[in-house]
């Protein structure tokens, strides 16, 4: 599976760990590639567009807390980015919310836990059923009130 991944300077180290540690995935890295201070929306929006346009089925965004990248990615119409701090959240974001972008906070989530979160998130599928109706309501609201990105 091809996954698009991006981070700001604070998430760079964790991004590299994920790329090296997750087997059977092909990562397309949209940056950043240095520890020089940069703006997280640039990378989160790039990941979000890649997912929304259908180039990639899923994406991962990383910054210091995960908050900024999750807010930014969610500005892209069609993206359902979930900030997950444990494996249960990762599983539920996929099973019940059909999250297509995972947001992580490199400064608050340890490396081993982050890898466990990524593995659980990638290994979980959307349940559909009543959850599809709810995700549909989110999509309807997005169409009504969102300007997209």
CSV table of N, CA, C and O in Angstrom, one decimal, residues 34-148:
chain,number,residue,atom,x,y,z
A,34,UNK,N,14.5,18.6,6.7
A,34,UNK,CA,15.5,19.1,7.6
A,34,UNK,C,14.9,19.5,9.0
A,34,UNK,O,13.7,19.6,9.1
A,35,UNK,N,15.7,19.7,9.9
A,35,UNK,CA,15.3,20.1,11.3
A,35,UNK,C,15.1,21.7,11.4
A,35,UNK,O,14.8,22.2,12.4
A,36,UNK,N,15.3,22.4,10.3
A,36,UNK,CA,15.1,23.8,10.2
A,36,UNK,C,13.6,24.1,10.5
A,36,UNK,O,12.7,23.5,9.9
A,37,UNK,N,13.3,25.1,11.3
A,37,UNK,CA,11.9,25.5,11.6
A,37,UNK,C,11.1,25.7,10.3
A,37,UNK,O,11.6,26.4,9.4
A,38,UNK,N,9.9,25.1,10.3
A,38,UNK,CA,9.1,25.3,9.1
A,38,UNK,C,7.6,25.3,9.6
A,38,UNK,O,7.3,25.1,10.7
A,39,UNK,N,6.7,25.5,8.6
A,39,UNK,CA,5.3,25.6,9.0
A,39,UNK,C,4.5,24.3,8.7
A,39,UNK,O,4.4,23.9,7.6
A,40,UNK,N,4.0,23.7,9.8
A,40,UNK,CA,3.3,22.5,9.7
A,40,UNK,C,2.1,22.5,8.7
A,40,UNK,O,1.8,21.4,8.1
A,41,UNK,N,1.3,23.6,8.5
A,41,UNK,CA,0.2,23.5,7.5
A,41,UNK,C,0.7,23.1,6.1
A,41,UNK,O,-0.1,22.4,5.4
A,42,UNK,N,1.9,23.5,5.7
A,42,UNK,CA,2.3,23.2,4.4
A,42,UNK,C,2.3,21.7,4.1
A,42,UNK,O,1.9,21.2,3.1
A,43,UNK,N,2.8,21.0,5.1
A,43,UNK,CA,3.0,19.5,4.9
A,43,UNK,C,1.6,18.8,5.2
A,43,UNK,O,1.3,17.8,4.5
A,44,UNK,N,0.9,19.3,6.2
A,44,UNK,CA,-0.4,18.6,6.4
A,44,UNK,C,-1.4,18.8,5.3
A,44,UNK,O,-2.1,17.9,4.9
A,45,UNK,N,-1.4,20.0,4.7
A,45,UNK,CA,-2.2,20.2,3.5
A,45,UNK,C,-1.8,19.4,2.3
A,45,UNK,O,-2.6,18.9,1.5
A,46,UNK,N,-0.5,19.3,2.1
A,46,UNK,CA,0.0,18.4,1.0
A,46,UNK,C,-0.4,17.0,1.2
A,46,UNK,O,-0.9,16.3,0.2
A,47,UNK,N,-0.3,16.5,2.4
A,47,UNK,CA,-0.8,15.1,2.7
A,47,UNK,C,-2.3,15.0,2.4
A,47,UNK,O,-2.8,14.1,1.8
A,48,UNK,N,-3.0,16.0,3.0
A,48,UNK,CA,-4.5,16.0,2.8
A,48,UNK,C,-4.9,16.0,1.4
A,48,UNK,O,-5.8,15.2,1.0
A,49,UNK,N,-4.3,16.8,0.6
A,49,UNK,CA,-4.6,16.9,-0.9
A,49,UNK,C,-4.3,15.5,-1.5
A,49,UNK,O,-5.1,15.1,-2.4
A,50,UNK,N,-3.2,14.9,-1.2
A,50,UNK,CA,-2.9,13.6,-1.8
A,50,UNK,C,-3.9,12.6,-1.5
A,50,UNK,O,-4.2,11.8,-2.4
A,51,UNK,N,-4.5,12.6,-0.3
A,51,UNK,CA,-5.5,11.6,0.1
A,51,UNK,C,-6.9,12.1,-0.6
A,51,UNK,O,-7.5,11.2,-1.2
A,52,UNK,N,-7.2,13.3,-0.5
A,52,UNK,CA,-8.5,13.8,-1.1
A,52,UNK,C,-8.6,13.6,-2.6
A,52,UNK,O,-9.7,13.3,-3.1
A,53,UNK,N,-7.5,13.8,-3.2
A,53,UNK,CA,-7.5,13.6,-4.7
A,53,UNK,C,-7.4,12.2,-5.1
A,53,UNK,O,-7.5,11.9,-6.3
A,54,UNK,N,-7.2,11.2,-4.2
A,54,UNK,CA,-7.2,9.8,-4.5
A,54,UNK,C,-5.9,9.3,-4.9
A,54,UNK,O,-5.8,8.1,-5.3
A,55,UNK,N,-4.9,10.1,-4.8
A,55,UNK,CA,-3.5,9.6,-5.2
A,55,UNK,C,-3.0,8.6,-4.2
A,55,UNK,O,-2.3,7.6,-4.5
A,56,UNK,N,-3.4,8.8,-2.9
A,56,UNK,CA,-3.1,7.9,-1.8
A,56,UNK,C,-4.3,7.5,-1.0
A,56,UNK,O,-5.2,8.4,-0.8
A,57,UNK,N,-4.4,6.2,-0.6
A,57,UNK,CA,-5.6,5.9,0.2
A,57,UNK,C,-5.6,6.4,1.6
A,57,UNK,O,-6.6,6.7,2.2
A,58,UNK,N,-4.4,6.6,2.2
A,58,UNK,CA,-4.2,7.0,3.5
A,58,UNK,C,-3.0,7.9,3.7
A,58,UNK,O,-2.1,7.8,2.9
A,59,UNK,N,-3.0,8.7,4.7
A,59,UNK,CA,-1.9,9.6,5.0
A,59,UNK,C,-1.6,9.7,6.5
A,59,UNK,O,-2.4,9.4,7.3
A,60,UNK,N,-0.4,10.1,6.8
A,60,UNK,CA,0.1,10.3,8.2
A,60,UNK,C,0.7,11.7,8.2
A,60,UNK,O,1.5,12.0,7.4
A,61,UNK,N,0.3,12.5,9.3
A,61,UNK,CA,0.9,13.8,9.5
A,61,UNK,C,1.4,13.9,10.9
A,61,UNK,O,0.8,13.3,11.8
A,62,UNK,N,2.6,14.5,11.1
A,62,UNK,CA,3.2,14.6,12.4
A,62,UNK,C,3.7,16.0,12.7
A,62,UNK,O,4.4,16.6,11.8
A,63,UNK,N,3.5,16.5,13.9
A,63,UNK,CA,4.1,17.7,14.3
A,63,UNK,C,4.4,17.5,15.8
A,63,UNK,O,4.3,16.4,16.3
A,64,UNK,N,4.7,18.6,16.5
A,64,UNK,CA,5.1,18.4,17.9
A,64,UNK,C,4.0,17.8,18.8
A,64,UNK,O,4.2,16.8,19.5
A,65,UNK,N,2.8,18.4,18.7
A,65,UNK,CA,1.6,17.9,19.5
A,65,UNK,C,0.7,17.1,18.7
A,65,UNK,O,-0.2,16.4,19.3
A,66,UNK,N,0.7,17.2,17.4
A,66,UNK,CA,-0.3,16.6,16.5
A,66,UNK,C,-1.5,17.4,16.3
A,66,UNK,O,-2.3,17.2,15.4
A,67,UNK,N,-1.7,18.4,17.1
A,67,UNK,CA,-2.9,19.3,17.0
A,67,UNK,C,-2.9,20.1,15.7
A,67,UNK,O,-3.9,20.1,15.0
A,68,UNK,N,-1.8,20.8,15.5
A,68,UNK,CA,-1.7,21.7,14.3
A,68,UNK,C,-1.9,20.9,13.0
A,68,UNK,O,-2.6,21.4,12.1
A,69,UNK,N,-1.3,19.8,12.9
A,69,UNK,CA,-1.4,19.0,11.6
A,69,UNK,C,-2.8,18.4,11.5
A,69,UNK,O,-3.3,18.3,10.3
A,70,UNK,N,-3.4,18.1,12.6
A,70,UNK,CA,-4.8,17.5,12.4
A,70,UNK,C,-5.8,18.6,12.0
A,70,UNK,O,-6.6,18.4,11.2
A,71,UNK,N,-5.6,19.8,12.6
A,71,UNK,CA,-6.5,20.9,12.2
A,71,UNK,C,-6.3,21.2,10.8
A,71,UNK,O,-7.2,21.4,10.0
A,72,UNK,N,-5.0,21.3,10.4
A,72,UNK,CA,-4.7,21.7,9.0
A,72,UNK,C,-5.2,20.7,8.0
A,72,UNK,O,-5.9,21.0,7.0
A,73,UNK,N,-4.9,19.4,8.2
A,73,UNK,CA,-5.3,18.4,7.3
A,73,UNK,C,-6.9,18.3,7.2
A,73,UNK,O,-7.4,18.1,6.1
A,74,UNK,N,-7.6,18.6,8.2
A,74,UNK,CA,-9.0,18.5,8.2
A,74,UNK,C,-9.6,19.7,7.4
A,74,UNK,O,-10.8,19.7,7.2
A,75,UNK,N,-8.9,20.7,7.0
A,75,UNK,CA,-9.4,21.8,6.2
A,75,UNK,C,-9.5,21.3,4.7
A,75,UNK,O,-10.2,22.0,3.9
A,76,UNK,N,-9.0,20.2,4.4
A,76,UNK,CA,-9.1,19.7,3.0
A,76,UNK,C,-10.4,18.8,2.9
A,76,UNK,O,-10.5,17.9,3.6
A,77,UNK,N,-11.2,19.2,2.0
A,77,UNK,CA,-12.5,18.5,1.8
A,77,UNK,C,-12.2,17.1,1.5
A,77,UNK,O,-11.4,16.7,0.6
A,78,UNK,N,-12.9,16.2,2.2
A,78,UNK,CA,-12.7,14.7,2.0
A,78,UNK,C,-11.8,14.1,3.0
A,78,UNK,O,-11.7,12.9,3.0
A,79,UNK,N,-11.0,14.9,3.7
A,79,UNK,CA,-10.1,14.3,4.7
A,79,UNK,C,-10.8,14.2,6.1
A,79,UNK,O,-11.5,15.1,6.5
A,80,UNK,N,-10.6,13.1,6.7
A,80,UNK,CA,-11.0,12.9,8.1
A,80,UNK,C,-9.7,12.5,8.9
A,80,UNK,O,-9.4,11.3,9.0
A,81,UNK,N,-9.1,13.5,9.4
A,81,UNK,CA,-7.8,13.3,10.1
A,81,UNK,C,-8.1,13.1,11.6
A,81,UNK,O,-8.9,13.9,12.2
A,82,UNK,N,-7.5,12.1,12.2
A,82,UNK,CA,-7.7,11.8,13.6
A,82,UNK,C,-6.4,11.9,14.3
A,82,UNK,O,-5.4,11.2,14.0
A,83,UNK,N,-6.4,12.7,15.4
A,83,UNK,CA,-5.2,12.8,16.3
A,83,UNK,C,-5.4,11.6,17.3
A,83,UNK,O,-6.3,11.6,18.1
A,84,UNK,N,-4.5,10.7,17.2
A,84,UNK,CA,-4.6,9.5,18.1
A,84,UNK,C,-3.4,9.4,19.0
A,84,UNK,O,-2.2,9.6,18.6
A,85,UNK,N,-3.7,9.2,20.3
A,85,UNK,CA,-2.6,9.1,21.3
A,85,UNK,C,-2.5,7.8,21.9
A,85,UNK,O,-1.7,7.5,22.8
A,86,UNK,N,-3.3,6.8,21.5
A,86,UNK,CA,-3.2,5.5,21.9
A,86,UNK,C,-3.8,4.5,20.8
A,86,UNK,O,-4.4,5.0,19.9
A,87,UNK,N,-3.6,3.2,21.0
A,87,UNK,CA,-4.0,2.3,20.0
A,87,UNK,C,-5.5,2.2,19.9
A,87,UNK,O,-6.0,2.0,18.8
A,88,UNK,N,-6.2,2.3,21.0
A,88,UNK,CA,-7.7,2.2,20.9
A,88,UNK,C,-8.2,3.3,20.0
A,88,UNK,O,-9.1,3.1,19.2
A,89,UNK,N,-7.7,4.6,20.2
A,89,UNK,CA,-8.2,5.7,19.4
A,89,UNK,C,-7.9,5.4,18.0
A,89,UNK,O,-8.7,5.7,17.1
A,90,UNK,N,-6.7,4.9,17.7
A,90,UNK,CA,-6.3,4.6,16.3
A,90,UNK,C,-7.3,3.6,15.7
A,90,UNK,O,-7.8,3.8,14.6
A,91,UNK,N,-7.6,2.5,16.4
A,91,UNK,CA,-8.6,1.5,15.9
A,91,UNK,C,-10.0,2.1,15.7
A,91,UNK,O,-10.6,1.9,14.6
A,92,UNK,N,-10.4,2.8,16.7
A,92,UNK,CA,-11.8,3.4,16.6
A,92,UNK,C,-11.9,4.5,15.5
A,92,UNK,O,-12.9,4.6,14.8
A,93,UNK,N,-10.8,5.2,15.3
A,93,UNK,CA,-10.8,6.2,14.2
A,93,UNK,C,-11.0,5.6,12.8
A,93,UNK,O,-11.6,6.2,11.9
A,94,UNK,N,-10.5,4.4,12.6
A,94,UNK,CA,-10.7,3.7,11.4
A,94,UNK,C,-12.0,3.0,11.4
A,94,UNK,O,-12.8,3.1,10.4
A,95,UNK,N,-12.3,2.2,12.4
A,95,UNK,CA,-13.5,1.4,12.4
A,95,UNK,C,-14.8,2.2,12.4
A,95,UNK,O,-15.7,1.8,11.6
A,96,UNK,N,-14.9,3.3,13.1
A,96,UNK,CA,-16.1,4.0,13.3
A,96,UNK,C,-16.2,5.3,12.5
A,96,UNK,O,-17.2,5.8,12.2
A,97,UNK,N,-15.0,5.9,12.2
A,97,UNK,CA,-15.0,7.2,11.6
A,97,UNK,C,-14.4,7.2,10.2
A,97,UNK,O,-14.3,8.3,9.5
A,98,UNK,N,-13.9,6.1,9.8
A,98,UNK,CA,-13.2,5.9,8.5
A,98,UNK,C,-12.1,7.0,8.3
A,98,UNK,O,-12.0,7.6,7.2
A,99,UNK,N,-11.4,7.3,9.3
A,99,UNK,CA,-10.3,8.3,9.2
A,99,UNK,C,-9.3,7.9,8.1
A,99,UNK,O,-8.9,6.7,8.0
A,100,UNK,N,-9.0,8.8,7.3
A,100,UNK,CA,-8.1,8.5,6.2
A,100,UNK,C,-6.7,9.2,6.4
A,100,UNK,O,-5.8,9.1,5.6
A,101,UNK,N,-6.6,10.0,7.4
A,101,UNK,CA,-5.3,10.6,7.8
A,101,UNK,C,-5.1,10.4,9.3
A,101,UNK,O,-6.0,10.8,10.1
A,102,UNK,N,-3.9,9.9,9.7
A,102,UNK,CA,-3.6,9.8,11.1
A,102,UNK,C,-2.7,10.9,11.5
A,102,UNK,O,-1.7,11.2,10.8
A,103,UNK,N,-3.0,11.6,12.6
A,103,UNK,CA,-2.1,12.7,13.1
A,103,UNK,C,-1.5,12.2,14.4
A,103,UNK,O,-2.1,11.6,15.2
A,104,UNK,N,-0.2,12.5,14.5
A,104,UNK,CA,0.6,12.1,15.7
A,104,UNK,C,1.4,13.3,16.2
A,104,UNK,O,1.8,14.2,15.5
A,105,UNK,N,1.6,13.3,17.5
A,105,UNK,CA,2.4,14.3,18.2
A,105,UNK,C,3.7,13.7,18.6
A,105,UNK,O,3.8,12.9,19.6
A,106,UNK,N,4.8,14.1,18.0
A,106,UNK,CA,6.1,13.6,18.2
A,106,UNK,C,6.6,13.9,19.6
A,106,UNK,O,7.4,13.2,20.2
A,107,UNK,N,6.2,15.0,20.2
A,107,UNK,CA,6.7,15.5,21.5
A,107,UNK,C,5.9,14.9,22.6
A,107,UNK,O,6.3,15.1,23.8
A,108,UNK,N,4.8,14.2,22.3
A,108,UNK,CA,4.0,13.7,23.4
A,108,UNK,C,3.8,12.2,23.3
A,108,UNK,O,3.3,11.6,24.3
A,109,UNK,N,4.1,11.6,22.2
A,109,UNK,CA,3.9,10.2,22.0
A,109,UNK,C,5.3,9.5,21.8
A,109,UNK,O,6.0,9.9,20.9
A,110,UNK,N,5.7,8.6,22.7
A,110,UNK,CA,6.9,7.9,22.6
A,110,UNK,C,7.0,7.1,21.3
A,110,UNK,O,6.0,6.7,20.7
A,111,UNK,N,8.2,6.8,20.9
A,111,UNK,CA,8.4,6.1,19.6
A,111,UNK,C,7.7,4.7,19.5
A,111,UNK,O,7.1,4.4,18.5
A,112,UNK,N,7.9,3.9,20.5
A,112,UNK,CA,7.2,2.6,20.5
A,112,UNK,C,5.7,2.7,20.5
A,112,UNK,O,5.1,2.0,19.7
A,113,UNK,N,5.2,3.6,21.2
A,113,UNK,CA,3.7,3.8,21.2
A,113,UNK,C,3.3,4.3,19.9
A,113,UNK,O,2.3,3.8,19.3
A,114,UNK,N,4.0,5.3,19.3
A,114,UNK,CA,3.7,5.8,18.0
A,114,UNK,C,3.6,4.7,16.9
A,114,UNK,O,2.7,4.6,16.1
A,115,UNK,N,4.6,3.8,17.0
A,115,UNK,CA,4.7,2.7,16.0
A,115,UNK,C,3.5,1.8,16.2
A,115,UNK,O,2.9,1.3,15.2
A,116,UNK,N,3.1,1.5,17.5
A,116,UNK,CA,2.0,0.6,17.8
A,116,UNK,C,0.7,1.3,17.2
A,116,UNK,O,-0.2,0.6,16.7
A,117,UNK,N,0.6,2.6,17.4
A,117,UNK,CA,-0.6,3.3,16.9
A,117,UNK,C,-0.7,3.2,15.4
A,117,UNK,O,-1.7,2.9,14.9
A,118,UNK,N,0.4,3.5,14.7
A,118,UNK,CA,0.5,3.4,13.3
A,118,UNK,C,0.1,2.0,12.8
A,118,UNK,O,-0.7,1.8,11.9
A,119,UNK,N,0.7,1.0,13.4
A,119,UNK,CA,0.3,-0.4,13.0
A,119,UNK,C,-1.1,-0.7,13.2
A,119,UNK,O,-1.8,-1.3,12.3
A,120,UNK,N,-1.7,-0.3,14.3
A,120,UNK,CA,-3.1,-0.6,14.6
A,120,UNK,C,-4.0,0.2,13.6
A,120,UNK,O,-4.9,-0.4,13.1
A,121,UNK,N,-3.6,1.4,13.3
A,121,UNK,CA,-4.4,2.2,12.4
A,121,UNK,C,-4.4,1.7,11.0
A,121,UNK,O,-5.4,1.5,10.4
A,122,UNK,N,-3.2,1.3,10.6
A,122,UNK,CA,-3.1,0.7,9.2
A,122,UNK,C,-3.8,-0.7,9.1
A,122,UNK,O,-4.2,-1.1,8.0
A,123,UNK,N,-3.8,-1.4,10.2
A,123,UNK,CA,-4.4,-2.7,10.2
A,123,UNK,C,-5.9,-2.8,10.5
A,123,UNK,O,-6.4,-3.9,10.6
A,124,UNK,N,-6.5,-1.7,10.6
A,124,UNK,CA,-8.0,-1.6,10.9
A,124,UNK,C,-8.7,-1.1,9.7
A,124,UNK,O,-8.3,-0.1,9.1
A,125,UNK,N,-9.9,-1.7,9.4
A,125,UNK,CA,-10.8,-1.3,8.4
A,125,UNK,C,-12.0,-0.6,8.9
A,125,UNK,O,-12.5,-0.9,10.0
A,126,UNK,N,-12.7,0.1,8.0
A,126,UNK,CA,-13.9,0.8,8.4
A,126,UNK,C,-15.0,-0.3,8.5
A,126,UNK,O,-15.2,-1.1,7.6
A,127,UNK,N,-15.9,-0.2,9.5
A,127,UNK,CA,-17.0,-1.1,9.7
A,127,UNK,C,-18.2,-0.9,8.8
A,127,UNK,O,-18.9,-1.8,8.5
A,128,UNK,N,-18.4,0.4,8.4
A,128,UNK,CA,-19.6,0.7,7.7
A,128,UNK,C,-20.8,0.6,8.5
A,128,UNK,O,-20.8,1.0,9.7
A,129,UNK,N,-21.9,0.2,8.0
A,129,UNK,CA,-23.2,0.1,8.7
A,129,UNK,C,-23.6,1.4,9.3
A,129,UNK,O,-23.6,2.4,8.6
A,130,UNK,N,-24.0,1.4,10.5
A,130,UNK,CA,-24.5,2.7,11.1
A,130,UNK,C,-23.4,3.8,11.1
A,130,UNK,O,-23.7,4.9,11.1
A,131,UNK,N,-22.2,3.3,11.1
A,131,UNK,CA,-21.1,4.3,11.1
A,131,UNK,C,-21.0,5.0,9.7
A,131,UNK,O,-20.6,6.2,9.7
A,132,UNK,N,-21.4,4.3,8.7
A,132,UNK,CA,-21.4,4.9,7.3
A,132,UNK,C,-22.4,6.1,7.3
A,132,UNK,O,-22.1,7.1,6.7
A,133,UNK,N,-23.5,5.9,7.9
A,133,UNK,CA,-24.5,7.0,8.0
A,133,UNK,C,-23.9,8.2,8.7
A,133,UNK,O,-24.1,9.3,8.3
A,134,UNK,N,-23.2,8.0,9.8
A,134,UNK,CA,-22.6,9.1,10.5
A,134,UNK,C,-21.5,9.8,9.8
A,134,UNK,O,-21.4,11.0,9.8
A,135,UNK,N,-20.7,9.0,9.1
A,135,UNK,CA,-19.6,9.6,8.3
A,135,UNK,C,-20.3,10.4,7.1
A,135,UNK,O,-19.8,11.4,6.7
A,136,UNK,N,-21.4,9.9,6.6
A,136,UNK,CA,-22.1,10.6,5.6
A,136,UNK,C,-22.6,11.9,6.0
A,136,UNK,O,-22.6,12.9,5.3
A,137,UNK,N,-23.0,12.0,7.3
A,137,UNK,CA,-23.5,13.3,7.8
A,137,UNK,C,-22.3,14.3,7.9
A,137,UNK,O,-22.5,15.5,7.7
A,138,UNK,N,-21.2,13.8,8.3
A,138,UNK,CA,-20.0,14.6,8.3
A,138,UNK,C,-19.7,15.1,6.9
A,138,UNK,O,-19.4,16.3,6.7
A,139,UNK,N,-19.7,14.3,5.9
A,139,UNK,CA,-19.5,14.7,4.5
A,139,UNK,C,-20.5,15.7,4.1
A,139,UNK,O,-20.2,16.7,3.3
A,140,UNK,N,-21.8,15.5,4.4
A,140,UNK,CA,-22.8,16.5,4.0
A,140,UNK,C,-22.5,17.9,4.7
A,140,UNK,O,-22.7,18.9,4.0
A,141,UNK,N,-22.1,17.9,5.9
A,141,UNK,CA,-21.8,19.1,6.6
A,141,UNK,C,-20.6,19.8,5.9
A,141,UNK,O,-20.6,21.0,5.7
A,142,UNK,N,-19.6,19.0,5.6
A,142,UNK,CA,-18.4,19.5,4.9
A,142,UNK,C,-18.8,20.1,3.6
A,142,UNK,O,-18.3,21.2,3.2
A,143,UNK,N,-19.7,19.5,2.8
A,143,UNK,CA,-20.1,20.1,1.5
A,143,UNK,C,-20.8,21.4,1.7
A,143,UNK,O,-20.7,22.3,0.9
A,144,UNK,N,-21.6,21.5,2.8
A,144,UNK,CA,-22.4,22.7,3.0
A,144,UNK,C,-21.6,23.8,3.5
A,144,UNK,O,-21.8,25.0,3.1
A,145,UNK,N,-20.7,23.6,4.4
A,145,UNK,CA,-20.0,24.7,5.1
A,145,UNK,C,-18.5,24.8,4.8
A,145,UNK,O,-17.9,25.8,5.2
A,146,UNK,N,-17.9,23.9,4.1
A,146,UNK,CA,-16.5,24.0,3.9
A,146,UNK,C,-16.1,24.6,2.5
A,146,UNK,O,-16.8,24.4,1.5
A,147,UNK,N,-15.0,25.3,2.6
A,147,UNK,CA,-14.5,25.9,1.3
A,147,UNK,C,-13.5,25.0,0.6
A,147,UNK,O,-13.1,25.3,-0.5
A,148,UNK,N,-13.1,24.0,1.4
A,148,UNK,CA,-12.1,23.0,0.8
A,148,UNK,C,-10.7,23.6,0.9
A,148,UNK,O,-10.5,24.8,1.3
